[in-house]
XYZ file of C-alpha atoms in Angstrom:
757
model
C -17.658 17.310 -28.820
C -13.984 17.835 -28.122
C -14.097 21.661 -27.860
C -17.180 22.092 -25.706
C -17.045 25.912 -25.237
C -16.738 26.367 -29.026
C -19.665 24.039 -29.625
C -21.746 25.904 -27.066
C -20.934 29.234 -28.703
C -21.882 27.919 -32.136
C -25.237 26.524 -30.925
C -26.047 29.798 -29.177
C -25.218 31.872 -32.308
C -27.298 29.599 -34.523
C -30.202 29.805 -32.121
C -30.057 33.611 -32.019
C -30.282 33.699 -35.831
C -33.146 31.199 -35.793
C -35.143 33.320 -33.354
C -35.508 35.979 -36.081
C -37.677 33.828 -38.330
C -39.200 31.130 -36.045
C -42.026 31.543 -33.493
C -40.974 31.141 -29.789
C -42.426 27.627 -29.359
C -41.341 26.133 -32.659
C -40.004 22.508 -32.326
C -36.725 23.558 -33.953
C -36.110 25.906 -31.015
C -36.565 22.920 -28.714
C -33.866 21.099 -30.656
C -31.436 23.958 -30.119
C -32.280 24.168 -26.406
C -31.711 20.440 -26.191
C -28.290 20.661 -27.911
C -27.222 23.555 -25.683
C -28.362 21.557 -22.646
C -26.305 18.541 -23.727
C -23.161 20.671 -24.049
C -23.774 22.318 -20.678
C -24.218 18.859 -19.128
C -20.978 17.635 -20.705
C -19.226 20.693 -19.245
C -20.589 19.886 -15.775
C -22.876 22.926 -15.719
C -25.866 20.995 -14.396
C -28.255 23.805 -13.318
C -27.835 25.478 -16.726
C -28.258 22.138 -18.526
C -31.436 21.394 -16.574
C -32.868 24.787 -17.445
C -32.327 24.289 -21.223
C -33.637 20.711 -21.202
C -36.783 21.845 -19.365
C -37.317 24.665 -21.896
C -37.004 22.106 -24.679
C -39.532 19.845 -22.919
C -42.005 22.732 -22.474
C -41.920 23.533 -26.194
C -42.215 19.877 -27.221
C -45.110 19.302 -24.815
C -47.059 22.101 -26.549
C -45.978 21.332 -30.119
C -45.886 17.534 -30.294
C -48.306 14.676 -29.623
C -47.980 13.144 -26.119
C -46.273 9.989 -27.328
C -43.730 11.621 -29.623
C -40.155 10.180 -29.295
C -38.686 13.657 -28.821
C -40.674 14.014 -25.606
C -39.143 10.770 -24.368
C -35.702 12.134 -25.281
C -36.356 15.311 -23.258
C -37.478 13.398 -20.188
C -34.422 11.190 -20.569
C -32.062 14.190 -20.779
C -33.621 15.739 -17.684
C -33.178 12.426 -15.876
C -29.490 12.361 -16.838
C -28.952 15.799 -15.289
C -30.806 14.880 -12.082
C -28.685 11.755 -11.853
C -25.500 13.817 -12.190
C -26.801 16.047 -9.395
C -27.490 12.922 -7.284
C -31.187 13.750 -7.103
C -32.006 10.124 -7.674
C -35.762 10.133 -7.023
C -36.232 12.956 -9.558
C -34.010 11.139 -12.049
C -36.082 7.959 -11.706
C -39.296 9.930 -12.218
C -37.985 11.479 -15.452
C -36.677 8.136 -16.736
C -40.088 6.590 -15.965
C -41.838 9.294 -18.013
C -39.482 8.584 -20.918
C -40.128 4.852 -20.623
C -43.928 5.273 -20.626
C -43.758 7.176 -23.918
C -41.451 4.559 -25.453
C -43.777 1.752 -24.396
C -46.602 3.428 -26.335
C -44.610 3.828 -29.542
C -42.082 1.006 -29.691
C -42.280 -2.788 -29.886
C -41.563 -4.638 -26.596
C -38.058 -5.684 -27.605
C -36.840 -2.401 -29.049
C -33.217 -1.522 -28.037
C -34.387 1.917 -26.917
C -36.418 0.272 -24.144
C -33.275 -1.543 -23.058
C -31.532 1.846 -22.877
C -34.249 3.069 -20.481
C -33.869 0.054 -18.236
C -30.112 0.667 -18.227
C -30.763 4.232 -17.107
C -32.919 2.994 -14.229
C -30.206 0.531 -13.296
C -27.472 3.159 -13.289
C -29.473 5.356 -10.871
C -30.058 2.455 -8.502
C -26.372 1.544 -8.793
C -25.269 5.086 -7.978
C -27.658 5.130 -4.999
C -26.282 1.861 -3.602
C -29.463 -0.129 -4.329
C -27.565 -2.919 -6.048
C -30.226 -5.630 -6.117
C -32.664 -3.298 -7.908
C -29.868 -2.226 -10.268
C -29.182 -5.874 -11.077
C -32.854 -6.521 -11.834
C -33.013 -3.537 -14.239
C -29.753 -4.435 -15.996
C -31.137 -7.929 -16.566
C -34.337 -6.468 -18.050
C -32.212 -4.498 -20.493
C -30.099 -7.548 -21.273
C -33.167 -9.722 -21.984
C -34.338 -7.210 -24.581
C -30.912 -6.904 -26.165
C -30.460 -10.669 -26.544
C -33.673 -10.735 -28.609
C -33.011 -7.565 -30.618
C -29.272 -7.718 -31.317
C -26.848 -10.217 -32.883
C -25.017 -12.403 -30.317
C -21.700 -10.558 -30.620
C -23.035 -7.006 -30.583
C -20.902 -4.592 -28.476
C -23.991 -3.504 -26.501
C -24.325 -7.044 -25.178
C -20.719 -6.831 -24.014
C -21.600 -3.590 -22.220
C -24.576 -5.243 -20.516
C -22.496 -8.201 -19.370
C -20.023 -5.654 -18.030
C -22.728 -3.704 -16.154
C -24.153 -6.864 -14.596
C -20.645 -7.883 -13.579
C -20.116 -4.540 -11.855
C -23.217 -5.084 -9.704
C -22.220 -8.647 -8.783
C -18.818 -7.273 -7.813
C -20.424 -4.613 -5.608
C -22.466 -7.214 -3.695
C -19.401 -9.461 -3.399
C -20.719 -12.198 -5.702
C -17.304 -12.530 -7.259
C -17.771 -15.786 -9.165
C -20.836 -14.357 -10.933
C -19.042 -11.065 -11.562
C -16.091 -12.904 -13.081
C -18.376 -14.887 -15.383
C -20.093 -11.698 -16.614
C -16.821 -9.865 -17.211
C -15.375 -12.843 -19.093
C -18.444 -13.028 -21.341
C -18.105 -9.318 -22.019
C -14.458 -9.860 -22.928
C -15.288 -12.736 -25.289
C -17.727 -10.558 -27.239
C -15.352 -7.632 -27.376
C -12.574 -9.847 -28.689
C -14.840 -10.816 -31.604
C -16.357 -7.386 -32.214
C -13.398 -5.049 -31.687
C -9.793 -4.794 -32.836
C -7.264 -6.352 -30.492
C -6.028 -3.060 -29.014
C -9.412 -1.413 -28.480
C -9.675 0.467 -25.142
C -12.839 -1.498 -24.221
C -10.737 -4.666 -24.134
C -8.444 -2.959 -21.646
C -11.529 -2.131 -19.562
C -12.586 -5.793 -19.561
C -9.174 -7.009 -18.477
C -9.166 -4.339 -15.800
C -12.555 -5.449 -14.432
C -11.498 -9.098 -14.425
C -8.355 -8.125 -12.555
C -10.441 -6.266 -9.972
C -12.560 -9.366 -9.262
C -9.512 -11.598 -8.909
C -8.100 -9.025 -6.536
C -11.279 -9.110 -4.423
C -11.071 -12.904 -4.388
C -7.503 -12.720 -3.142
C -6.095 -14.315 -6.307
C -3.491 -11.632 -6.722
C -1.332 -13.390 -9.310
C -4.328 -13.724 -11.647
C -5.345 -10.142 -10.903
C -1.869 -8.958 -11.767
C -1.874 -10.865 -15.075
C -5.200 -9.268 -16.108
C -4.157 -5.777 -15.073
C -0.926 -6.156 -17.032
C -2.875 -7.191 -20.171
C -4.962 -4.071 -19.745
C -1.813 -1.994 -19.396
C -0.224 -3.480 -22.542
C -3.284 -2.511 -24.608
C -3.260 0.994 -23.196
C 0.444 1.380 -24.005
C -0.383 0.731 -27.674
C -3.686 2.587 -27.867
C -2.800 5.656 -25.828
C -0.045 8.251 -25.655
C 2.874 7.557 -23.313
C 1.621 10.087 -20.765
C -2.099 9.384 -20.997
C -3.964 9.571 -17.648
C -5.323 6.037 -18.127
C -1.758 4.709 -18.143
C -1.132 6.405 -14.818
C -4.317 4.791 -13.526
C -3.143 1.336 -14.656
C 0.230 1.676 -12.987
C -1.542 2.798 -9.827
C -3.853 -0.245 -9.886
C -1.003 -2.693 -10.521
C 0.913 -1.104 -7.673
C -2.020 -1.731 -5.339
C -1.920 -5.471 -6.201
C 1.793 -5.663 -5.474
C 0.942 -3.887 -2.233
C -1.617 -6.588 -1.339
C 0.967 -9.253 -2.151
C 3.459 -7.619 0.183
C 5.860 -6.885 -2.691
C 6.468 -3.306 -1.633
C 9.442 -2.656 -3.909
C 7.396 -3.432 -7.049
C 4.451 -1.503 -5.632
C 6.646 1.534 -5.028
C 8.067 1.339 -8.572
C 4.581 1.317 -10.137
C 3.226 4.067 -7.893
C 6.203 6.210 -8.858
C 5.616 5.525 -12.592
C 2.019 6.632 -12.137
C 3.183 9.761 -10.342
C 5.750 10.599 -13.033
C 3.061 10.460 -15.753
C 0.782 12.707 -13.717
C 3.608 15.196 -13.210
C 3.857 15.607 -17.009
C 0.105 16.228 -17.247
C -0.657 18.473 -14.310
C 0.965 21.488 -12.627
C 2.937 20.820 -9.405
C 0.090 21.877 -7.128
C -2.696 20.049 -8.973
C -4.988 18.066 -6.697
C -4.806 15.061 -9.058
C -1.269 14.375 -7.825
C -2.473 13.866 -4.261
C -3.529 10.201 -4.532
C -0.107 9.217 -5.889
C 1.804 11.060 -3.178
C -0.408 9.413 -0.574
C 0.109 5.950 -2.075
C 3.877 6.385 -2.227
C 3.774 7.550 1.379
C 1.731 4.511 2.415
C 4.263 2.119 0.831
C 7.213 3.830 2.482
C 5.279 3.569 5.757
C 4.847 -0.190 5.293
C 8.526 -0.512 4.423
C 9.399 1.227 7.687
C 10.962 4.197 5.885
C 9.075 6.719 7.959
C 10.966 9.859 6.951
C 10.261 9.187 3.255
C 6.647 8.354 4.077
C 6.309 11.625 5.936
C 7.802 13.548 3.023
C 5.298 12.071 0.535
C 2.313 12.580 2.817
C 3.328 16.193 3.427
C 3.638 16.830 -0.327
C 0.076 15.573 -0.666
C -1.218 17.672 2.187
C 0.569 20.810 0.958
C -1.341 20.536 -2.319
C -4.653 19.879 -0.590
C -4.253 22.807 1.792
C -3.874 25.072 -1.250
C -6.642 23.536 -3.375
C -9.270 22.224 -0.959
C -11.361 23.787 1.800
C -10.090 23.107 5.300
C -13.058 20.813 5.974
C -12.496 18.555 2.955
C -12.512 14.838 3.954
C -9.361 14.117 1.920
C -7.487 16.564 4.114
C -8.681 14.907 7.303
C -7.632 11.487 5.977
C -4.144 12.804 5.253
C -3.874 14.288 8.742
C -4.645 10.814 10.085
C -1.974 9.228 7.872
C 0.662 11.683 9.033
C -0.378 11.086 12.630
C 0.181 7.350 12.128
C 3.680 7.947 10.775
C 4.633 10.141 13.707
C 3.231 7.526 16.069
C 5.404 4.840 14.473
C 8.390 7.161 14.791
C 7.654 7.546 18.497
C 6.929 11.273 18.117
C 3.757 11.196 20.175
C 3.135 14.933 20.464
C 3.261 15.353 16.677
C 1.059 12.299 16.256
C -1.506 13.748 18.645
C -1.388 17.108 16.864
C -2.305 15.544 13.507
C -4.943 13.253 14.965
C -6.570 16.341 16.519
C -6.432 18.096 13.133
C -8.116 15.037 11.635
C -10.949 15.200 14.150
C -11.359 18.961 13.802
C -11.411 18.871 9.990
C -13.877 15.968 9.958
C -16.258 17.653 12.376
C -16.437 20.701 10.114
C -17.921 18.534 7.346
C -20.835 17.298 9.450
C -23.651 19.230 7.768
C -27.185 17.946 8.524
C -27.892 17.784 4.788
C -25.074 15.390 3.968
C -25.859 11.718 3.692
C -22.179 10.913 4.252
C -22.365 12.335 7.770
C -22.846 8.903 9.336
C -19.700 7.625 7.645
C -17.751 10.658 8.850
C -18.836 10.062 12.439
C -17.714 6.474 12.042
C -14.296 7.641 10.843
C -13.963 9.985 13.823
C -14.965 7.164 16.127
C -12.319 4.919 14.592
C -9.652 7.509 15.391
C -10.705 7.555 19.037
C -10.874 3.768 18.983
C -7.309 3.503 17.686
C -6.211 5.937 20.384
C -7.816 3.676 23.001
C -10.478 6.233 23.936
C -13.428 3.879 23.552
C -15.962 6.097 25.337
C -15.436 8.958 22.884
C -15.426 6.468 20.017
C -18.831 5.213 21.126
C -20.085 8.786 21.393
C -19.143 9.413 17.749
C -20.714 6.160 16.585
C -23.942 7.040 18.401
C -24.025 10.479 16.732
C -23.605 8.720 13.410
C -26.596 6.482 14.117
C -28.660 9.493 15.144
C -27.915 11.337 11.903
C -28.377 8.232 9.762
C -31.987 7.873 10.920
C -32.722 11.187 9.169
C -30.644 10.780 6.018
C -30.198 7.097 5.169
C -32.269 3.919 4.868
C -31.910 1.599 7.868
C -30.002 -1.000 5.841
C -27.560 1.434 4.212
C -23.925 0.206 4.411
C -22.862 3.322 6.352
C -25.473 2.510 9.007
C -24.581 -1.161 9.198
C -20.878 -0.481 9.726
C -21.659 1.755 12.708
C -23.161 -1.203 14.580
C -20.060 -3.244 13.814
C -17.800 -0.421 14.999
C -19.769 -0.059 18.221
C -19.481 -3.789 18.780
C -15.707 -3.513 18.435
C -15.561 -0.632 20.911
C -17.619 -2.503 23.512
C -15.473 -5.583 22.890
C -12.309 -3.585 23.578
C -13.932 -2.292 26.773
C -14.695 -5.930 27.692
C -18.401 -5.162 27.818
C -19.021 -8.372 25.969
C -22.810 -8.558 26.252
C -23.179 -5.083 24.686
C -20.635 -5.995 22.020
C -22.637 -9.101 21.128
C -25.862 -7.059 20.953
C -24.339 -4.680 18.399
C -22.708 -7.392 16.343
C -26.041 -9.240 16.235
C -27.773 -6.011 15.154
C -25.193 -5.703 12.374
C -25.977 -9.249 11.234
C -29.733 -8.679 11.433
C -29.602 -5.594 9.193
C -27.033 -7.027 6.804
C -29.132 -10.122 6.202
C -31.935 -7.924 4.835
C -29.835 -7.419 1.714
C -27.289 -10.239 1.903
C -27.433 -13.962 2.546
C -26.152 -15.355 5.894
C -23.314 -16.987 3.954
C -22.202 -13.764 2.311
C -18.478 -13.116 2.478
C -18.946 -9.679 4.044
C -20.430 -11.352 7.151
C -17.142 -13.060 7.916
C -15.557 -10.186 9.828
C -18.438 -10.030 12.295
C -18.584 -13.812 12.690
C -14.911 -13.622 13.650
C -15.553 -10.771 16.077
C -18.306 -12.753 17.792
C -16.051 -15.800 17.885
C -13.294 -13.755 19.494
C -15.669 -12.575 22.244
C -16.524 -16.152 23.132
C -12.816 -16.966 22.990
C -11.973 -14.117 25.363
C -14.690 -15.238 27.788
C -13.477 -18.839 27.721
C -16.536 -20.211 25.872
C -14.367 -22.129 23.462
C -17.082 -24.358 21.985
C -19.110 -21.299 20.925
C -15.980 -19.580 19.619
C -15.162 -22.685 17.593
C -18.662 -22.728 16.095
C -18.395 -19.123 14.830
C -14.878 -19.598 13.482
C -15.922 -22.770 11.659
C -18.882 -20.909 10.160
C -16.440 -18.329 8.844
C -14.254 -21.054 7.353
C -17.211 -22.676 5.569
C -18.147 -19.384 3.891
C -14.570 -18.625 2.899
C -14.037 -22.125 1.516
C -16.953 -21.612 -0.883
C -16.148 -18.026 -1.847
C -12.358 -17.873 -1.988
C -9.589 -19.671 -3.818
C -8.129 -22.709 -1.982
C -4.934 -20.847 -1.093
C -6.396 -17.500 -0.057
C -4.633 -15.978 2.935
C -7.928 -15.429 4.771
C -8.458 -19.194 4.864
C -5.098 -19.533 6.571
C -6.145 -16.989 9.196
C -9.318 -18.967 9.905
C -7.409 -22.220 10.290
C -5.053 -20.423 12.660
C -7.945 -19.177 14.832
C -9.547 -22.628 14.908
C -6.217 -24.199 15.840
C -5.829 -21.773 18.729
C -9.293 -22.646 20.074
C -8.571 -26.376 19.867
C -5.287 -25.735 21.691
C -7.135 -23.940 24.490
C -9.600 -26.837 24.669
C -6.715 -29.264 25.074
C -7.496 -30.957 21.749
C -3.921 -30.983 20.529
C -4.415 -33.337 17.578
C -7.163 -31.148 16.092
C -5.136 -28.016 16.850
C -2.099 -29.401 15.044
C -4.200 -30.332 12.013
C -5.600 -26.782 11.771
C -2.191 -25.173 12.245
C -0.717 -27.385 9.511
C -3.504 -26.435 7.069
C -2.812 -22.800 7.885
C 0.887 -23.354 7.252
C 0.373 -25.040 3.871
C -1.688 -22.105 2.590
C 0.684 -19.460 3.879
C 3.664 -21.202 2.301
C 1.937 -20.736 -1.073
C 0.182 -17.412 -0.598
C 2.766 -15.191 1.091
C 6.538 -14.624 0.867
C 8.768 -17.080 2.730
C 9.845 -14.404 5.211
C 6.375 -13.017 5.932
C 5.624 -12.416 9.651
C 2.410 -14.465 9.406
C 4.494 -17.524 8.533
C 6.544 -16.896 11.649
C 3.303 -16.778 13.664
C 2.243 -20.175 12.321
C 5.641 -21.737 13.000
C 5.450 -20.336 16.524
C 1.959 -21.789 17.064
C 3.071 -25.250 15.952
C 6.254 -24.995 17.993
C 4.292 -24.079 21.123
C 1.946 -27.001 20.555
C 4.823 -29.445 20.110
C 6.410 -28.110 23.292
C 3.151 -28.699 25.195
C 3.163 -32.280 23.944
C 6.753 -32.761 25.093
C 8.002 -33.023 21.497
C 10.997 -30.776 22.111
C 12.980 -31.664 18.973
C 10.054 -30.784 16.708
C 9.327 -27.640 18.698
C 12.947 -26.569 18.327
C 12.777 -26.864 14.527
C 9.728 -24.604 14.377
C 11.057 -22.031 16.843
C 14.283 -21.833 14.827
C 12.211 -21.073 11.685
C 10.476 -18.279 13.620
C 13.820 -16.835 14.632
C 15.159 -17.048 11.080
C 12.217 -15.031 9.690
C 12.330 -12.533 12.544
C 16.059 -11.925 12.101
C 15.480 -11.328 8.396
C 12.562 -8.925 8.768
C 13.114 -7.126 12.073
C 15.839 -4.812 13.385
C 18.565 -6.688 15.279
C 17.435 -5.281 18.625
C 13.696 -5.597 18.098
C 11.988 -6.671 21.308
C 9.921 -9.277 19.416
C 13.087 -11.321 18.920
C 13.351 -11.982 22.655
C 10.370 -14.352 22.508
C 12.167 -16.544 19.987
C 15.438 -16.480 21.913
C 13.596 -17.415 25.106
C 11.646 -20.233 23.456
C 14.774 -21.804 21.990
C 16.729 -21.334 25.205
C 13.935 -22.965 27.194
C 13.921 -26.008 24.912
C 17.680 -26.532 25.123
C 17.489 -26.095 28.904
C 14.770 -28.723 29.246
C 16.771 -31.085 27.062
C 19.702 -30.604 29.431
C 21.782 -28.845 26.739
C 22.728 -25.897 28.922
C 25.708 -24.686 26.881
C 23.434 -24.411 23.833
C 20.716 -22.652 25.825
C 23.058 -20.048 27.311
C 23.732 -17.952 24.129
C 19.992 -17.572 23.483
C 19.324 -16.294 26.988
C 22.307 -13.940 26.646
C 20.917 -12.585 23.374
C 17.570 -12.026 25.084
C 19.346 -10.059 27.836
C 21.290 -7.979 25.323
C 18.108 -6.855 23.539
C 16.296 -6.135 26.818
C 19.175 -3.973 28.028
C 19.238 -2.050 24.733
C 15.484 -1.571 24.642
C 14.469 -1.150 28.262
C 17.558 0.194 29.996
C 19.241 -1.264 33.082
C 16.371 -1.376 35.605
C 13.396 -2.807 33.749
C 11.515 -5.604 35.626
C 11.879 -8.006 32.654
C 15.650 -7.929 33.113
C 15.310 -9.784 36.419
C 13.920 -12.797 34.533
C 16.753 -12.639 32.000
C 19.420 -12.484 34.701
C 17.817 -15.412 36.550
C 17.628 -17.522 33.368
C 21.314 -16.950 32.631
C 22.166 -17.607 36.264
C 20.363 -20.958 36.064
C 22.386 -21.961 32.990
C 25.685 -21.184 34.727
C 24.460 -23.045 37.800
C 23.610 -26.128 35.723
C 27.067 -26.231 34.129
C 28.762 -25.782 37.518
C 29.867 -22.135 37.101
C 28.577 -21.090 40.510
C 30.412 -17.777 40.786
C 28.951 -16.562 37.474
C 25.551 -17.909 38.438
C 25.692 -16.019 41.735
C 26.573 -12.808 39.942
C 23.537 -13.030 37.650
C 21.188 -14.058 40.464
C 22.302 -11.028 42.491
C 21.691 -8.707 39.520
C 18.220 -10.172 39.164
C 17.595 -9.717 42.893
C 18.672 -6.059 42.784
C 16.152 -5.263 40.032
C 13.388 -7.184 41.796
C 14.081 -5.289 45.031
C 13.734 -2.002 43.137
C 10.548 -2.928 41.276
C 8.570 -5.355 43.452
C 6.820 -5.210 46.812
C 9.086 -6.213 49.752
C 7.327 -9.550 50.257
C 6.751 -10.497 46.623
C 7.155 -14.283 46.001
C 9.665 -13.628 43.192
C 12.043 -12.133 45.740
C 11.885 -15.383 47.721
C 12.813 -17.299 44.557
C 15.826 -15.028 44.014
C 17.018 -15.408 47.613
C 16.613 -19.170 47.319
C 18.684 -19.288 44.109
C 21.418 -17.180 45.707
C 21.374 -19.415 48.773
C 21.830 -22.470 46.548
C 24.948 -20.943 44.988
C 26.484 -20.097 48.356
C 25.707 -23.658 49.461
C 27.389 -25.111 46.373
C 30.414 -22.878 47.015
C 30.642 -24.038 50.652
C 29.739 -20.601 52.075
C 27.167 -22.044 54.453
C 26.521 -18.978 56.614
C 25.664 -16.830 53.569
C 23.621 -19.696 52.186
C 21.634 -19.953 55.416
C 20.979 -16.206 55.550
C 19.666 -16.215 51.965
C 17.504 -19.279 52.519
C 16.110 -17.761 55.731
C 15.228 -14.521 53.925
C 13.375 -16.589 51.301
C 11.526 -18.382 54.114
C 10.514 -15.100 55.802
C 8.976 -13.821 52.588
C 7.172 -17.068 51.842
C 5.635 -17.191 55.311
C 3.949 -13.873 54.501
C 3.242 -14.294 50.792
C 1.925 -17.869 50.497
C -0.309 -20.326 52.359
C 1.088 -22.178 55.430
C 1.135 -25.575 53.737
C 2.592 -24.541 50.389
C 5.251 -26.785 48.811
C 7.650 -23.831 48.479
C 7.628 -23.433 52.252
C 8.583 -27.099 52.514
C 11.423 -26.450 50.051
C 12.712 -23.528 52.158
C 12.779 -25.594 55.358
C 14.547 -28.426 53.523
C 17.184 -26.006 52.099
C 17.906 -24.525 55.557
C 18.098 -28.044 56.991
C 20.716 -28.976 54.400
C 22.830 -25.962 55.397
C 22.561 -26.785 59.121
C 23.506 -30.388 58.385
C 26.563 -29.228 56.405
C 27.486 -26.973 59.354
C 27.137 -30.034 61.705
C 24.205 -28.402 63.513
C 22.172 -31.569 63.496
C 19.489 -30.572 65.982
C 18.575 -27.486 63.908
C 18.773 -29.567 60.719
C 16.390 -32.164 62.176
C 13.881 -29.479 63.121
C 13.888 -28.034 59.584
C 13.691 -31.425 57.867
C 10.800 -32.466 60.120
C 8.840 -29.281 59.400
C 9.375 -29.748 55.654
C 8.286 -33.389 55.951
C 5.112 -32.434 57.853
C 4.091 -29.936 55.148
C 4.689 -32.345 52.271
C 2.755 -35.153 53.969
C -0.362 -32.957 53.707
C 0.234 -32.256 50.020
C 1.633 -35.466 48.521
C 1.068 -39.241 48.777
C 3.447 -41.080 51.112
C 5.086 -42.881 48.182
C 6.137 -39.642 46.520
C 9.976 -39.480 46.033
C 10.350 -36.080 47.768
C 8.852 -37.503 50.973
C 11.113 -40.556 50.802
C 14.175 -38.327 50.343
C 13.227 -36.189 53.322
C 12.609 -39.270 55.468
C 16.079 -40.495 54.571
C 17.600 -37.085 55.508
C 15.795 -37.163 58.859
C 17.081 -40.660 59.612
C 20.652 -39.654 58.716
C 20.587 -36.610 60.962
C 19.137 -38.595 63.870
C 22.062 -40.993 63.614
C 24.487 -38.058 63.931
C 22.877 -36.652 67.050
């Protein structure tokens, strides 16, 4: 039926001629109505198709016995149209009527009965009732295995259908087994370049992709593509689809250059097939834009997204959900470019366009409210996000079953919003509701539960209940270990979370073990310069530093810096963490000349990023000052300490403890340089602040009195020195045991001064 309008015209002409010599309810007229209905259905004219199929059924009901096969065919055709119109209950009713007739006239294992069960299954599949779909597909398969030879193509189709359901409910191992069986049959029954073989390879690739085994997915998708290249024309739409799918795998693998190449090949094929403003080009423009966005090429991303949206604005109504999604994408690009007003403009367009689609008769309304809520959530407006989620729940009660995926996700989204608002008890309530509903259709160990288990674990982590957090994270790991390949990146993430909890619990050996398992997986699963590898190196480095293993920590922090320098702009603020970590390690190893360049690099980036008066610069100046102090360059040290003090004076309260630290550091430099009066004035200013800012018996007060005493002693003012030393000694006696070295040193200073009086 290649030329459908011509076929329709021919049927209609033949029927008009037939009317002249046949009575109105003759069975042959029913046949013509049925043929016309089939053509109308193939053309997508569903109301017209339904009308003709019903006319055919009316004639056959009058003219034929109640169990005649043609009556079953009519009921079946009507069911097909209802299914296309998404009137699933009516479709099921028609299919049931067809099945009842077949049961009366056919043996129990007739292939036509299997076809009916397949029809039932396809309706349940389309309606999201996957467990019922699976049951019906298996009924069909049981009949076919008895009625057909073992390598019949219909058996391959059944294996394929069963695999699709297993894939939908995330039972990937079972799905893979079904798809592979389908492929085995097709290899025996079909020629080696048959399009159905390409379909099998494509389905296998999709399962591997869901399992995170991207290399295997890529190999299967490429086999599918090679068959299509032989079986199809060079600009066939299915080739464009294959390139698009392969690109998405490269995208998952983080290989954005290859992904971009394949997306562009897909787009080029589509450009030869469709006019420039055809809506079928939109997905490719959006995908190219998304890759450019991930590559940080925001101007190119913006260009691609705007090409997509220009087409949609001409071809789609203003309320179409694809338009709202594109507005959101463009908003994200502008946000990354720092153009906040433009970002806000497009986010508002997204919300406005989405709200226009919220018709009470649309079952997708709950999902749309969830999408709107996610926009508010990403903007940090959690109250408005919650309001949207609650509207979604309200609508879903009227349009969807209580365990529908769009309902379940709303509870998860609300949990995330409450979690971000730190209303942890409410967050837990909604996450638990999500689990309760999900477990009606899925097992507690289902892979889709993992995200919520992690969310619950993170709440307990944030509230310091580390044992409970550990329990939820370990539950996640157990599920993933069974469901995913040994080197799946999600396993690495779970090990990382568990390691962090152990670290917080002070269980450093267990933390290190988890971090190392995370590292081994990431070394295999992701590129050597991937940011997640840098995160793992940083975690291990921090742990080694806590254990006093500075040499090991240094090795890991240097790996972090190497990846960051390769993947980030030279003045990216994230680099300062690495420079600080390495500088700190060299400083604590007493290698001050090695530490100094890292602190200077940190300062350089901060100045470039923040400007000259940012509070963080005070820390950088003080760190560099300390390095110069430790290598005896007191004039340089003083200069940096004074710069740090100036920023702190501009940004902190007048009696902030950090100001006392700065004055004390400056006093130390003047003391080292023999400028005792300036040293005393600085130390006294530090003391004044500390008297206000900290408790009367604080060790830093003792340090201030000791410092002033040292200055007085150097100025030969022994009475004043003795007073300061004694006060310092009295404070420390209340804080430290008598044998502590600081007390012994002070006692010695007191004795020396007394001798000079």
